[in-house]
Coordinates of C-alpha atoms and ligand atoms in Angstrom, one line a residue:
M1 CA 18.2 77.0 -63.2
N2 CA 16.4 79.8 -62.4
E3 CA 12.8 78.0 -64.1
D4 CA 13.8 74.5 -62.0
L5 CA 13.7 76.7 -59.3
F6 CA 10.3 78.6 -59.6
A7 CA 9.0 74.7 -60.8
R8 CA 9.9 73.8 -57.5
G9 CA 9.1 76.3 -55.0
L10 CA 5.3 76.8 -56.9
A11 CA 5.3 73.0 -56.5
K12 CA 5.5 73.7 -52.7
G13 CA 4.5 77.0 -52.3
S14 CA 0.4 76.9 -51.8
Q15 CA -0.7 79.9 -52.5
T16 CA 0.7 81.1 -56.6
K17 CA 1.0 79.3 -58.9
V18 CA 2.4 80.4 -62.6
I19 CA 5.2 82.9 -62.5
N20 CA 5.6 84.3 -66.0
V21 CA 8.6 86.3 -66.7
G22 CA 11.0 87.1 -69.3
R23 CA 11.3 89.7 -72.6
G24 CA 8.5 90.4 -73.8
V25 CA 5.5 89.0 -72.1
A26 CA 3.2 92.1 -71.0
A27 CA 2.2 92.0 -74.4
S28 CA 1.0 87.9 -73.9
A29 CA 0.5 88.0 -70.3
G30 CA -3.6 87.7 -71.0
K31 CA -2.3 84.1 -71.7
S32 CA -1.3 83.5 -68.4
L33 CA -3.6 85.6 -66.4
S34 CA -6.8 83.2 -68.3
E35 CA -5.4 80.0 -67.8
V36 CA -4.7 80.6 -64.0
L37 CA -7.4 82.8 -62.8
G38 CA -10.0 81.3 -65.4
V39 CA -12.5 83.3 -68.4
D40 CA -16.4 82.9 -66.2
K41 CA -16.1 86.3 -65.0
P42 CA -14.5 89.2 -66.2
F43 CA -11.1 91.0 -65.6
L44 CA -10.4 94.1 -63.8
V45 CA -7.5 96.1 -64.3
V46 CA -6.0 98.1 -61.6
A47 CA -3.6 100.6 -62.3
D48 CA -2.5 104.2 -61.9
E49 CA -1.9 106.5 -64.8
H50 CA 2.3 105.6 -65.0
T51 CA 1.6 102.0 -64.8
W52 CA -1.2 101.6 -67.3
K53 CA 0.9 103.3 -69.6
A54 CA 4.0 101.0 -69.0
A55 CA 1.9 97.8 -68.8
G56 CA -1.5 98.1 -68.4
A57 CA -3.3 99.5 -72.1
A58 CA -1.0 96.4 -73.5
V59 CA -2.2 94.2 -70.5
C60 CA -6.1 95.3 -71.6
R61 CA -5.8 94.2 -74.8
S62 CA -4.1 90.4 -74.7
L63 CA -6.9 89.9 -71.8
Q64 CA -9.5 91.1 -74.3
E65 CA -8.4 88.2 -76.7
Y66 CA -8.7 85.4 -74.2
G67 CA -12.2 87.1 -72.1
Q68 CA -14.0 89.7 -71.0
V69 CA -12.4 92.8 -69.9
A70 CA -14.4 95.4 -67.0
E71 CA -13.4 98.9 -67.9
P72 CA -10.0 99.4 -65.6
M73 CA -9.6 101.9 -62.7
I74 CA -6.9 104.0 -63.7
Y75 CA -5.6 106.0 -60.3
P76 CA -3.9 109.6 -60.5
G77 CA 0.1 109.5 -61.1
Y78 CA 0.3 111.8 -59.0
P79 CA 0.4 113.3 -55.9
A80 CA 1.6 109.0 -55.4
L81 CA -1.8 106.1 -54.5
Y82 CA -1.2 105.8 -50.7
A83 CA -2.0 102.1 -49.1
S84 CA -5.0 103.2 -47.5
Y85 CA -7.5 100.6 -46.3
D86 CA -10.2 103.5 -48.4
H87 CA -8.9 102.2 -51.2
C88 CA -8.9 98.6 -51.0
E89 CA -12.2 99.2 -49.7
E90 CA -13.4 101.3 -53.7
I91 CA -11.3 98.3 -55.6
K92 CA -12.8 95.7 -53.4
A93 CA -16.4 97.5 -54.3
R94 CA -16.2 97.8 -57.7
L95 CA -14.4 93.9 -58.1
A96 CA -18.1 93.4 -55.8
K97 CA -19.9 95.2 -58.5
T98 CA -19.2 94.1 -62.1
G99 CA -18.2 90.3 -60.5
A100 CA -14.8 90.5 -61.7
T101 CA -11.5 88.8 -61.4
G102 CA -8.6 91.4 -60.2
V103 CA -5.4 92.2 -61.9
A104 CA -2.7 94.3 -60.7
V105 CA -0.2 96.0 -62.9
G106 CA 2.2 97.5 -61.2
S107 CA 4.2 97.7 -58.0
G108 CA 4.3 98.1 -54.3
T109 CA 0.8 99.7 -53.6
I110 CA -1.1 98.9 -56.5
N111 CA -0.3 95.2 -55.6
D112 CA -1.2 95.2 -52.4
L113 CA -4.6 96.8 -52.8
V114 CA -5.8 94.1 -55.1
K115 CA -4.5 91.6 -52.9
L116 CA -5.6 92.7 -50.1
A117 CA -9.5 93.3 -51.6
S118 CA -8.9 89.9 -52.9
G119 CA -8.2 88.6 -50.2
E120 CA -10.8 90.3 -48.7
L121 CA -13.8 88.6 -51.4
G122 CA -11.9 85.3 -51.3
Q123 CA -11.2 85.2 -54.9
P124 CA -7.9 85.0 -56.7
Y125 CA -6.3 87.7 -58.4
G126 CA -2.6 88.1 -60.6
V127 CA -0.6 91.0 -60.8
V128 CA 1.9 92.4 -63.8
G129 CA 4.6 93.4 -62.4
T130 CA 5.8 96.8 -63.3
A131 CA 9.4 97.6 -61.6
A132 CA 11.7 96.0 -59.6
S133 CA 11.4 97.3 -56.4
M134 CA 10.8 95.2 -53.6
D135 CA 10.4 91.8 -53.5
G136 CA 6.9 91.9 -52.0
Y137 CA 4.8 91.1 -55.5
S138 CA 5.0 87.5 -55.1
G139 CA 4.7 87.5 -50.8
F140 CA 1.2 87.2 -48.8
G141 CA -0.1 89.6 -46.6
A142 CA -0.7 94.1 -47.8
P143 CA 1.4 96.4 -45.4
M144 CA -1.3 99.1 -45.0
G145 CA -2.9 102.4 -44.2
V146 CA -6.0 101.3 -41.6
G147 CA -6.4 104.8 -39.0
G148 CA -3.8 106.6 -39.0
V149 CA -0.6 103.2 -38.5
K150 CA 0.4 101.1 -41.0
V151 CA -0.4 97.1 -40.3
T152 CA -0.1 94.0 -42.1
L153 CA -3.4 92.4 -43.0
P154 CA -3.7 88.9 -43.9
C155 CA -3.7 87.6 -47.4
P156 CA -2.5 85.3 -50.3
A157 CA 0.0 86.0 -52.5
P158 CA -1.3 86.4 -56.4
A159 CA -2.2 83.5 -57.8
V160 CA -0.4 84.5 -61.0
V161 CA 2.5 86.8 -61.1
V162 CA 3.9 88.2 -64.5
F163 CA 7.0 89.8 -64.9
D164 CA 8.5 91.6 -68.1
Y165 CA 12.7 92.3 -67.9
D166 CA 11.9 95.3 -70.8
V167 CA 8.9 97.2 -68.4
A168 CA 11.1 96.5 -65.6
A169 CA 14.4 98.3 -67.0
A170 CA 12.2 101.3 -68.3
A171 CA 10.9 101.6 -65.1
P172 CA 11.9 105.0 -63.1
R173 CA 15.6 104.2 -61.9
S174 CA 14.5 105.0 -58.1
M175 CA 12.3 102.1 -58.0
T176 CA 15.5 99.4 -59.7
A177 CA 17.5 101.1 -57.4
S178 CA 14.9 100.3 -54.1
G179 CA 14.5 96.3 -55.6
F180 CA 18.1 96.6 -55.7
G181 CA 18.7 98.0 -51.7
D182 CA 15.2 95.1 -50.7
L183 CA 17.7 92.4 -52.2
S184 CA 20.6 93.3 -50.9
A185 CA 18.8 92.4 -47.8
K186 CA 19.6 89.1 -47.8
L187 CA 22.8 88.7 -47.1
P188 CA 22.9 90.1 -43.7
G189 CA 19.1 88.4 -43.3
G190 CA 20.6 85.0 -44.9
A191 CA 23.3 85.3 -42.4
D192 CA 21.1 86.0 -39.7
W193 CA 19.6 82.4 -40.4
I194 CA 23.1 81.5 -40.7
L195 CA 23.7 81.8 -36.7
A196 CA 20.0 81.2 -35.6
D197 CA 20.3 77.8 -36.4
A198 CA 23.3 77.3 -35.3
V199 CA 22.4 78.2 -32.2
G200 CA 20.1 75.9 -32.4
V201 CA 17.0 78.6 -32.4
E202 CA 15.1 78.4 -35.9
P203 CA 17.0 75.6 -38.7
I204 CA 17.8 76.7 -42.2
D205 CA 14.9 75.0 -44.3
P206 CA 16.3 73.6 -47.1
L207 CA 14.2 74.7 -50.1
A208 CA 13.5 78.3 -48.6
W209 CA 17.0 79.6 -48.1
E210 CA 18.2 77.8 -51.7
L211 CA 15.2 80.0 -53.2
V212 CA 16.1 83.2 -51.7
Q213 CA 20.3 82.9 -51.7
S214 CA 21.1 80.9 -54.5
G215 CA 20.8 84.1 -57.0
V216 CA 21.1 86.6 -54.9
Q217 CA 24.7 87.8 -55.6
E218 CA 24.6 87.4 -59.0
A219 CA 21.2 89.7 -58.8
L220 CA 23.8 92.4 -57.0
S221 CA 26.3 91.7 -59.1
Q222 CA 25.2 94.6 -62.6
P223 CA 24.5 97.7 -60.5
A224 CA 25.2 100.3 -63.5
A225 CA 23.8 98.5 -66.2
L226 CA 20.5 98.6 -63.9
A227 CA 20.6 102.1 -63.5
A228 CA 21.4 102.5 -67.2
G229 CA 17.8 100.7 -67.8
D230 CA 19.5 97.6 -69.6
P231 CA 16.9 94.5 -69.9
D232 CA 19.1 92.2 -69.8
A233 CA 20.5 92.8 -66.3
Y234 CA 17.1 92.8 -65.1
E235 CA 16.7 89.0 -64.9
G236 CA 18.8 88.4 -62.5
L237 CA 17.3 91.1 -60.0
V238 CA 13.4 90.4 -60.8
N239 CA 14.2 87.2 -60.7
G240 CA 15.2 87.6 -57.1
L241 CA 12.9 89.6 -55.5
L242 CA 10.8 87.3 -57.5
L243 CA 12.7 84.1 -55.5
S244 CA 12.6 85.7 -52.4
G245 CA 9.1 86.4 -52.5
L246 CA 8.4 82.4 -53.6
S247 CA 11.0 81.3 -51.1
M248 CA 8.0 83.4 -48.1
Q249 CA 5.1 81.0 -49.3
V250 CA 7.1 78.0 -49.5
Y251 CA 8.6 78.8 -45.2
E252 CA 4.9 80.6 -44.7
G253 CA 7.0 83.2 -42.8
T254 CA 9.0 86.7 -43.4
R255 CA 12.5 84.5 -42.1
P256 CA 14.2 83.4 -45.8
A257 CA 14.1 87.4 -47.0
S258 CA 14.7 89.8 -43.5
G259 CA 16.7 89.8 -40.9
A260 CA 17.9 92.3 -38.5
E261 CA 18.3 95.2 -41.5
H262 CA 14.6 95.0 -41.8
Y263 CA 13.8 96.1 -38.6
F264 CA 15.8 99.4 -38.8
S265 CA 13.6 100.1 -41.6
H266 CA 10.5 98.8 -40.1
L267 CA 11.1 101.6 -36.9
W268 CA 12.1 104.0 -39.5
E269 CA 8.6 104.0 -40.9
L270 CA 7.5 103.6 -37.4
D271 CA 8.6 107.1 -37.1
H272 CA 7.2 108.0 -40.6
L273 CA 10.3 108.8 -41.7
G274 CA 10.3 110.4 -45.0
A275 CA 6.0 109.9 -45.7
D276 CA 6.2 113.0 -46.4
L277 CA 8.2 112.4 -49.5
E278 CA 6.9 112.6 -53.0
P279 CA 7.2 109.9 -53.8
P280 CA 6.9 108.6 -49.8
L281 CA 10.5 107.3 -49.1
S282 CA 10.7 104.1 -50.5
H283 CA 10.5 100.3 -48.4
G284 CA 14.1 99.6 -50.0
F285 CA 15.8 102.6 -49.4
K286 CA 15.4 102.6 -46.1
V287 CA 16.1 98.4 -45.7
A288 CA 19.7 99.5 -47.6
I289 CA 21.3 101.8 -44.8
G290 CA 20.0 99.1 -42.1
T291 CA 21.8 96.5 -45.1
L292 CA 25.0 99.0 -44.3
A293 CA 24.8 99.3 -41.0
M294 CA 24.1 94.8 -40.6
T295 CA 27.5 94.6 -43.1
A296 CA 29.9 97.0 -40.6
F297 CA 28.4 95.5 -37.6
Y298 CA 28.7 91.4 -39.0
E299 CA 32.5 93.3 -40.7
R300 CA 33.3 94.2 -37.0
F301 CA 31.9 90.9 -35.0
L302 CA 33.8 88.7 -37.3
E303 CA 37.1 90.9 -36.4
R304 CA 36.6 88.7 -33.4
D305 CA 37.5 85.0 -31.9
F306 CA 34.4 83.8 -31.5
S307 CA 36.1 80.1 -30.3
A308 CA 38.2 82.1 -27.2
L309 CA 35.8 83.6 -26.1
D310 CA 35.7 83.6 -21.8
I311 CA 31.4 81.3 -21.6
E312 CA 31.4 81.6 -18.0
A313 CA 32.5 84.7 -18.0
A314 CA 29.4 85.7 -20.5
V315 CA 27.3 83.5 -17.9
R316 CA 28.3 85.1 -14.8
A317 CA 27.5 89.0 -17.0
W318 CA 24.1 87.6 -18.6
P319 CA 21.1 89.7 -16.8
S320 CA 17.9 88.3 -15.4
W321 CA 15.1 89.0 -17.5
E322 CA 14.0 91.4 -14.8
E323 CA 17.4 94.0 -15.7
L324 CA 17.1 93.4 -19.2
E325 CA 13.4 94.1 -19.3
A326 CA 14.3 97.7 -18.0
D327 CA 16.8 97.8 -20.4
I328 CA 14.2 97.7 -23.1
R329 CA 12.5 99.7 -21.5
S330 CA 14.7 102.6 -21.5
K331 CA 15.4 102.4 -24.8
M332 CA 12.2 102.3 -26.7
D333 CA 8.9 104.4 -25.4
G334 CA 5.2 103.3 -25.2
P335 CA 3.9 100.7 -27.2
L336 CA 6.9 99.6 -28.5
A337 CA 8.0 99.3 -25.7
E338 CA 5.5 97.3 -24.5
K339 CA 5.9 94.8 -28.2
G340 CA 10.3 94.5 -27.8
V341 CA 9.2 93.1 -23.9
K342 CA 6.8 90.8 -25.1
E343 CA 9.2 90.1 -28.2
T344 CA 12.6 89.6 -26.5
A345 CA 11.5 87.4 -23.7
E346 CA 10.7 84.8 -26.2
K347 CA 14.3 84.8 -27.5
Y348 CA 15.4 85.1 -23.6
V349 CA 17.3 82.5 -22.1
G350 CA 18.6 81.6 -19.0
A351 CA 22.0 80.4 -17.9
E352 CA 22.2 76.7 -19.1
G353 CA 20.5 77.9 -22.7
L354 CA 23.2 81.2 -22.7
R355 CA 26.3 78.2 -22.0
A356 CA 25.1 75.8 -25.1
R357 CA 24.2 78.7 -27.2
L358 CA 27.7 80.1 -26.5
G359 CA 28.8 76.7 -26.6
S360 CA 27.4 75.9 -30.3
V361 CA 29.1 78.9 -31.8
A362 CA 32.2 78.7 -29.7
G363 CA 32.9 74.6 -30.9
N364 CA 32.2 75.3 -34.6
W365 CA 33.3 79.1 -34.7
P366 CA 36.2 78.2 -37.9
A367 CA 33.3 76.7 -40.4
L368 CA 30.9 79.3 -39.4
A369 CA 32.9 82.4 -39.6
K370 CA 34.2 80.9 -43.3
R371 CA 30.6 80.2 -44.1
L372 CA 29.2 83.9 -42.7
R373 CA 32.3 85.5 -44.2
A374 CA 31.1 84.0 -47.7
Q375 CA 27.8 84.8 -47.2
L376 CA 28.0 89.0 -47.2
L377 CA 29.3 91.8 -49.4
P378 CA 32.5 93.8 -47.6
F379 CA 30.8 96.9 -46.9
A380 CA 32.7 98.9 -49.0
E381 CA 31.8 96.9 -51.8
L382 CA 28.3 97.2 -51.3
Q383 CA 28.3 100.6 -50.0
E384 CA 29.5 101.2 -54.1
R385 CA 27.7 98.7 -55.7
L386 CA 24.1 100.8 -53.9
G387 CA 25.6 103.8 -54.9
L388 CA 26.4 102.8 -58.4
A389 CA 22.9 101.8 -58.5
G390 CA 21.0 105.0 -57.3
A391 CA 20.4 103.7 -53.9
P392 CA 21.0 105.3 -50.7
T393 CA 24.5 104.7 -49.1
K394 CA 25.3 106.2 -45.8
P395 CA 22.5 107.9 -43.3
E396 CA 22.3 111.5 -45.0
D397 CA 20.8 110.1 -47.6
I398 CA 17.4 109.1 -46.1
G399 CA 17.7 112.0 -43.7
L400 CA 18.9 110.5 -40.7
S401 CA 22.5 111.1 -39.2
A402 CA 24.6 108.1 -38.2
L403 CA 23.3 108.7 -34.1
D404 CA 20.3 107.9 -35.5
V405 CA 20.9 105.0 -37.0
K406 CA 23.0 104.5 -34.0
A407 CA 20.3 104.7 -31.4
T408 CA 18.2 102.5 -33.9
F409 CA 20.6 99.3 -32.9
P410 CA 19.6 98.4 -29.6
K411 CA 15.2 98.9 -30.7
A412 CA 15.9 96.3 -33.7
M413 CA 18.2 93.5 -31.2
Y414 CA 14.4 94.3 -29.4
Y415 CA 12.3 94.5 -32.0
R416 CA 10.7 90.8 -33.0
S417 CA 11.2 87.8 -30.6
R418 CA 13.6 87.4 -34.0
Y419 CA 17.6 85.8 -33.4
T420 CA 19.8 87.3 -35.1
V421 CA 24.0 88.3 -35.0
L422 CA 22.7 91.3 -32.4
D423 CA 21.5 88.7 -30.0
L424 CA 24.5 86.7 -30.0
A425 CA 26.7 89.9 -29.9
R426 CA 24.7 90.2 -26.7
E427 CA 24.9 86.9 -25.1
A428 CA 29.0 87.3 -25.9
G429 CA 28.5 90.6 -23.8
W430 CA 29.4 92.5 -26.5
F431 CA 27.1 94.0 -28.4
D432 CA 27.9 97.8 -27.4
S433 CA 31.6 97.6 -27.5
L434 CA 30.6 96.2 -32.0
V435 CA 27.8 99.0 -32.3
D436 CA 30.4 101.6 -30.9
E437 CA 33.3 99.9 -33.6
V438 CA 31.2 100.1 -35.9
F439 CA 30.6 104.3 -35.9
E440 CA 33.6 104.9 -34.8
G441 CA 35.6 103.9 -37.8
S442 CA 35.4 104.8 -41.3
Y443 CA 32.2 103.2 -42.2
W444 CA 29.7 106.5 -42.5
A445 CA 32.7 109.3 -43.1
Ligands
ZN501 ZN1 11.8 94.2 -48.4

C-alpha cells in the first residue's frame, strides 16, 4: 500500500523523484543517489559525528562505488548543530569550491542546511535520514536562524530521500518520540481540514489527504515497540513522516500536515521555549503538547450538539472587525499582534458569511461529528501512547504550566489565516467556555 502511495505522491509532487525506504538501505544508498543526482559531479556528504557513525561512513562507501566523493564535512556532535544561516553559507562555499552535489546524512538541522545551501545554488541534493524525528525530510523550505530570528526560507525538497529503518531504530529514543509527536499532530490537524472543507474555506485535496492520513492511525499504534528500538515498528512511523512531507509537496502548502496544534509549537518557539536546553527542545515535543491541547478541545467541542446551535443568536453576538481587532491586540504584542491582525482579517466574515458557515456545519452535523470522532484519538489514549513513546504528556514536561497552554489558545487562533476548529468555536460563541473546560476538567491532572 505504501509503495503505491509513494509512487502516486511522487508522480504528482514536483520536487522529490525517488524515495528509497527499507531495512538496510543505507549501505546501498549510492545507487539511488547516483541515479537521481547523476555522477558527473562529485558527492559531498554533510553529517555530524553522530550521524556519520550512524550512516554517513556507510553512505560514503556506497557512493564511492558509483562516482567521485569529496572529503566529507563532519560537524561536531556536541553541542548540537544549530540551523543558522552561517552554517548554510559554509556548506554552500564548500559545495561551490568542490563543484559537488550535496548529500545530507542526518535529521532536521543537517537536512535543512544542505537543502537551503543546495537550493540557493540552484542544484538538487539528496538526504539520508538518520532519525524518525519530524516530517520535514521530504518537505520544501528550511527553518533557519537569520540574525537572531527564526524564519522559513524557501528552497526545494530533496530530489532523493533514503531512509533505513535499522538506522532510525538505532537513533536516540527522544528523536523517535519527537517524530511520534509530530505524526500525532496529523489527527487534530486533519480534523481542522475536515472543518475548513465543511465550511467551504479550504476544500480537501483527495490525494494530499490520502498521502498524509491513510497510514497515520497505524503508524501511531506501536509506541512501546518504537521506544524499544524494534526496527519492524519503524516502517509505519518513517513512512508516515515521509508521506506527510510528500503531501505538502503535492499540495504546495503545509495544510495537509498541520493545523492549530502546530501554532502552539510555533508560538512557543517564538518565545524560545527550551532553546537553551542541550539538545534544544524539539519541534515534535512542542507539537505533542499542542496536539494534546487540541485533542482535549475537540473532545469538549464534540460533546456539544452543533445542530442545536441558535445561529441567529450567534450572528447577533458576532463582533465587528474593529471589536475583533481590539481583542487580538489585547492578547498579542508587538509584531505578533500585527501578524495576528493581518492573518485573522483573511478569515473574518461578516454576518452573511457567518450565517452560511454555521448553517453548513449545523445542517451536516451528525455526519460531520461522526467523521471527526473517527479522525481523532481520545485524549487519554493519545496521552498514554505519547508517554509510551517517550514523548511529553503534560505541559510541565516541556517547561510550561497549564495556564501557559491556556493563554496560548487565543494566540493560536489568531496566529494564521488557516481556518481551524478554534475559529469555528469562536464563530459559534463557544470559544472561551470550551477553553475553560479544557483546563477545568481532569485533562492535565
Ligand atoms: Zn511538524
